[in-house]
């Protein structure tokens, strides 16, 4: 089964991340994968989007941009574990598009650059989902969250 490739990242809607997203997109452009990019932006409740993001949106109209405002469940946990926003925005994106089973999503952080020989061919061959085992980086997280 051939799935449509999407290369996704997510980050807070902070000016700090704007330069990372631009470089991330430029590196995808250099390897002809820019049209596969999906940028999921987490917006804390009641925060106003800075105009720098509007400018960046205009530079890359061919990519998928989504902005998801916190519903009050994520912000209290960010001080404990910032990556908690990833499952929040990925879930929102999945609910919005409704066809996740038809997609092959390669997720990475926005602070990486793709090299010219980067290839996802092996990733796409068998149709199985592949996830990194992050248990080492989140061990003790459950206890930390429960204590808050």
PDB file of N, CA and C in Angstrom, residues 3-9 24 28 33-40 62-66 90 93 97 99-100 102-108 114 118 120 123-124:
ATOM      1  N   UNK A   3       1.521   4.943   0.693  1.00  0.00           N
ATOM      2  CA  UNK A   3       0.980   6.011   1.518  1.00  0.00           C
ATOM      3  C   UNK A   3       1.596   7.330   1.094  1.00  0.00           C
ATOM      4  N   UNK A   4       0.846   8.389   1.283  1.00  0.00           N
ATOM      5  CA  UNK A   4       1.342   9.720   0.971  1.00  0.00           C
ATOM      6  C   UNK A   4       2.311  10.172   2.066  1.00  0.00           C
ATOM      7  N   UNK A   5       3.496  10.572   1.653  1.00  0.00           N
ATOM      8  CA  UNK A   5       4.525  11.005   2.598  1.00  0.00           C
ATOM      9  C   UNK A   5       4.270  12.428   3.070  1.00  0.00           C
ATOM     10  N   UNK A   6       4.378  12.613   4.384  1.00  0.00           N
ATOM     11  CA  UNK A   6       4.374  13.925   5.011  1.00  0.00           C
ATOM     12  C   UNK A   6       5.568  13.968   5.960  1.00  0.00           C
ATOM     13  N   UNK A   7       6.261  15.074   5.974  1.00  0.00           N
ATOM     14  CA  UNK A   7       7.379  15.266   6.900  1.00  0.00           C
ATOM     15  C   UNK A   7       6.946  16.360   7.857  1.00  0.00           C
ATOM     16  N   UNK A   8       6.748  15.985   9.105  1.00  0.00           N
ATOM     17  CA  UNK A   8       6.117  16.886  10.067  1.00  0.00           C
ATOM     18  C   UNK A   8       7.051  17.304  11.181  1.00  0.00           C
ATOM     19  N   UNK A   9       6.791  18.499  11.657  1.00  0.00           N
ATOM     20  CA  UNK A   9       7.438  18.999  12.860  1.00  0.00           C
ATOM     21  C   UNK A   9       6.403  19.782  13.636  1.00  0.00           C
ATOM     22  N   UNK A  24      14.794  24.516   8.720  1.00  0.00           N
ATOM     23  CA  UNK A  24      14.262  23.176   8.492  1.00  0.00           C
ATOM     24  C   UNK A  24      13.601  23.108   7.109  1.00  0.00           C
ATOM     25  N   UNK A  28      14.677  21.091   3.554  1.00  0.00           N
ATOM     26  CA  UNK A  28      13.756  20.248   2.786  1.00  0.00           C
ATOM     27  C   UNK A  28      13.676  20.716   1.332  1.00  0.00           C
ATOM     28  N   UNK A  33      11.875  18.137  -1.115  1.00  0.00           N
ATOM     29  CA  UNK A  33      10.805  17.562  -0.308  1.00  0.00           C
ATOM     30  C   UNK A  33       9.962  18.627   0.388  1.00  0.00           C
ATOM     31  N   UNK A  34      10.124  19.871  -0.010  1.00  0.00           N
ATOM     32  CA  UNK A  34       9.403  20.960   0.657  1.00  0.00           C
ATOM     33  C   UNK A  34       7.886  20.763   0.593  1.00  0.00           C
ATOM     34  N   UNK A  35       7.392  20.255  -0.519  1.00  0.00           N
ATOM     35  CA  UNK A  35       5.946  20.072  -0.668  1.00  0.00           C
ATOM     36  C   UNK A  35       5.381  19.003   0.269  1.00  0.00           C
ATOM     37  N   UNK A  36       6.246  18.252   0.939  1.00  0.00           N
ATOM     38  CA  UNK A  36       5.817  17.219   1.894  1.00  0.00           C
ATOM     39  C   UNK A  36       5.749  17.758   3.324  1.00  0.00           C
ATOM     40  N   UNK A  37       6.195  19.000   3.534  1.00  0.00           N
ATOM     41  CA  UNK A  37       6.327  19.551   4.886  1.00  0.00           C
ATOM     42  C   UNK A  37       4.978  19.884   5.517  1.00  0.00           C
ATOM     43  N   UNK A  38       4.899  19.570   6.810  1.00  0.00           N
ATOM     44  CA  UNK A  38       3.753  19.921   7.641  1.00  0.00           C
ATOM     45  C   UNK A  38       4.322  20.548   8.911  1.00  0.00           C
ATOM     46  N   UNK A  39       3.945  21.787   9.179  1.00  0.00           N
ATOM     47  CA  UNK A  39       4.400  22.467  10.391  1.00  0.00           C
ATOM     48  C   UNK A  39       3.186  22.671  11.283  1.00  0.00           C
ATOM     49  N   UNK A  40       3.232  22.055  12.455  1.00  0.00           N
ATOM     50  CA  UNK A  40       2.155  22.131  13.433  1.00  0.00           C
ATOM     51  C   UNK A  40       2.602  23.045  14.562  1.00  0.00           C
ATOM     52  N   UNK A  62       3.487  26.689  -0.154  1.00  0.00           N
ATOM     53  CA  UNK A  62       3.229  25.335  -0.633  1.00  0.00           C
ATOM     54  C   UNK A  62       3.189  24.286   0.464  1.00  0.00           C
ATOM     55  N   UNK A  63       3.514  24.659   1.676  1.00  0.00           N
ATOM     56  CA  UNK A  63       3.513  23.661   2.738  1.00  0.00           C
ATOM     57  C   UNK A  63       2.229  23.742   3.552  1.00  0.00           C
ATOM     58  N   UNK A  64       2.021  22.727   4.369  1.00  0.00           N
ATOM     59  CA  UNK A  64       0.852  22.681   5.241  1.00  0.00           C
ATOM     60  C   UNK A  64       1.202  23.323   6.574  1.00  0.00           C
ATOM     61  N   UNK A  65       0.518  24.390   6.889  1.00  0.00           N
ATOM     62  CA  UNK A  65       0.665  25.073   8.181  1.00  0.00           C
ATOM     63  C   UNK A  65      -0.601  24.841   8.988  1.00  0.00           C
ATOM     64  N   UNK A  66      -0.443  24.470  10.245  1.00  0.00           N
ATOM     65  CA  UNK A  66      -1.590  24.370  11.135  1.00  0.00           C
ATOM     66  C   UNK A  66      -1.200  24.997  12.476  1.00  0.00           C
ATOM     67  N   UNK A  90      -0.370  16.777  17.305  1.00  0.00           N
ATOM     68  CA  UNK A  90      -0.535  15.650  16.382  1.00  0.00           C
ATOM     69  C   UNK A  90      -1.966  15.097  16.452  1.00  0.00           C
ATOM     70  N   UNK A  93      -4.206  17.521  14.631  1.00  0.00           N
ATOM     71  CA  UNK A  93      -4.017  17.380  13.185  1.00  0.00           C
ATOM     72  C   UNK A  93      -4.727  16.131  12.671  1.00  0.00           C
ATOM     73  N   UNK A  97      -7.693  16.137   9.776  1.00  0.00           N
ATOM     74  CA  UNK A  97      -7.584  15.588   8.425  1.00  0.00           C
ATOM     75  C   UNK A  97      -8.336  14.273   8.260  1.00  0.00           C
ATOM     76  N   UNK A  99      -7.624  11.194   7.823  1.00  0.00           N
ATOM     77  CA  UNK A  99      -7.159  10.073   6.991  1.00  0.00           C
ATOM     78  C   UNK A  99      -5.725   9.671   7.329  1.00  0.00           C
ATOM     79  N   UNK A 100      -5.394   9.635   8.586  1.00  0.00           N
ATOM     80  CA  UNK A 100      -4.019   9.338   9.000  1.00  0.00           C
ATOM     81  C   UNK A 100      -3.538   7.987   8.492  1.00  0.00           C
ATOM     82  N   UNK A 102      -3.830   6.778   5.713  1.00  0.00           N
ATOM     83  CA  UNK A 102      -3.389   6.903   4.326  1.00  0.00           C
ATOM     84  C   UNK A 102      -2.054   7.649   4.204  1.00  0.00           C
ATOM     85  N   UNK A 103      -1.519   8.094   5.337  1.00  0.00           N
ATOM     86  CA  UNK A 103      -0.294   8.883   5.326  1.00  0.00           C
ATOM     87  C   UNK A 103       0.871   8.135   5.952  1.00  0.00           C
ATOM     88  N   UNK A 104       2.046   8.414   5.453  1.00  0.00           N
ATOM     89  CA  UNK A 104       3.296   7.983   6.096  1.00  0.00           C
ATOM     90  C   UNK A 104       3.910   9.268   6.627  1.00  0.00           C
ATOM     91  N   UNK A 105       3.879   9.432   7.944  1.00  0.00           N
ATOM     92  CA  UNK A 105       4.361  10.673   8.544  1.00  0.00           C
ATOM     93  C   UNK A 105       5.709  10.427   9.197  1.00  0.00           C
ATOM     94  N   UNK A 106       6.690  11.168   8.699  1.00  0.00           N
ATOM     95  CA  UNK A 106       8.012  11.176   9.311  1.00  0.00           C
ATOM     96  C   UNK A 106       8.055  12.416  10.190  1.00  0.00           C
ATOM     97  N   UNK A 107       8.139  12.204  11.497  1.00  0.00           N
ATOM     98  CA  UNK A 107       8.176  13.329  12.427  1.00  0.00           C
ATOM     99  C   UNK A 107       9.607  13.573  12.876  1.00  0.00           C
ATOM    100  N   UNK A 108       9.983  14.829  12.957  1.00  0.00           N
ATOM    101  CA  UNK A 108      11.267  15.207  13.547  1.00  0.00           C
ATOM    102  C   UNK A 108      11.138  16.603  14.137  1.00  0.00           C
ATOM    103  N   UNK A 114      18.323  18.524   6.935  1.00  0.00           N
ATOM    104  CA  UNK A 114      18.397  17.329   6.116  1.00  0.00           C
ATOM    105  C   UNK A 114      19.602  17.405   5.193  1.00  0.00           C
ATOM    106  N   UNK A 118      19.698  12.295   2.198  1.00  0.00           N
ATOM    107  CA  UNK A 118      18.586  11.857   3.035  1.00  0.00           C
ATOM    108  C   UNK A 118      17.536  11.155   2.172  1.00  0.00           C
ATOM    109  N   UNK A 120      13.874   8.555   2.512  1.00  0.00           N
ATOM    110  CA  UNK A 120      12.873   7.835   3.291  1.00  0.00           C
ATOM    111  C   UNK A 120      12.343   6.617   2.542  1.00  0.00           C
ATOM    112  N   UNK A 123      11.706   3.599   4.658  1.00  0.00           N
ATOM    113  CA  UNK A 123      10.592   3.898   5.555  1.00  0.00           C
ATOM    114  C   UNK A 123       9.251   3.638   4.863  1.00  0.00           C
ATOM    115  N   UNK A 124       9.187   3.898   3.582  1.00  0.00           N
ATOM    116  CA  UNK A 124       7.937   3.802   2.842  1.00  0.00           C
ATOM    117  C   UNK A 124       7.667   2.426   2.246  1.00  0.00           C
TER     118      UNK A 124
END
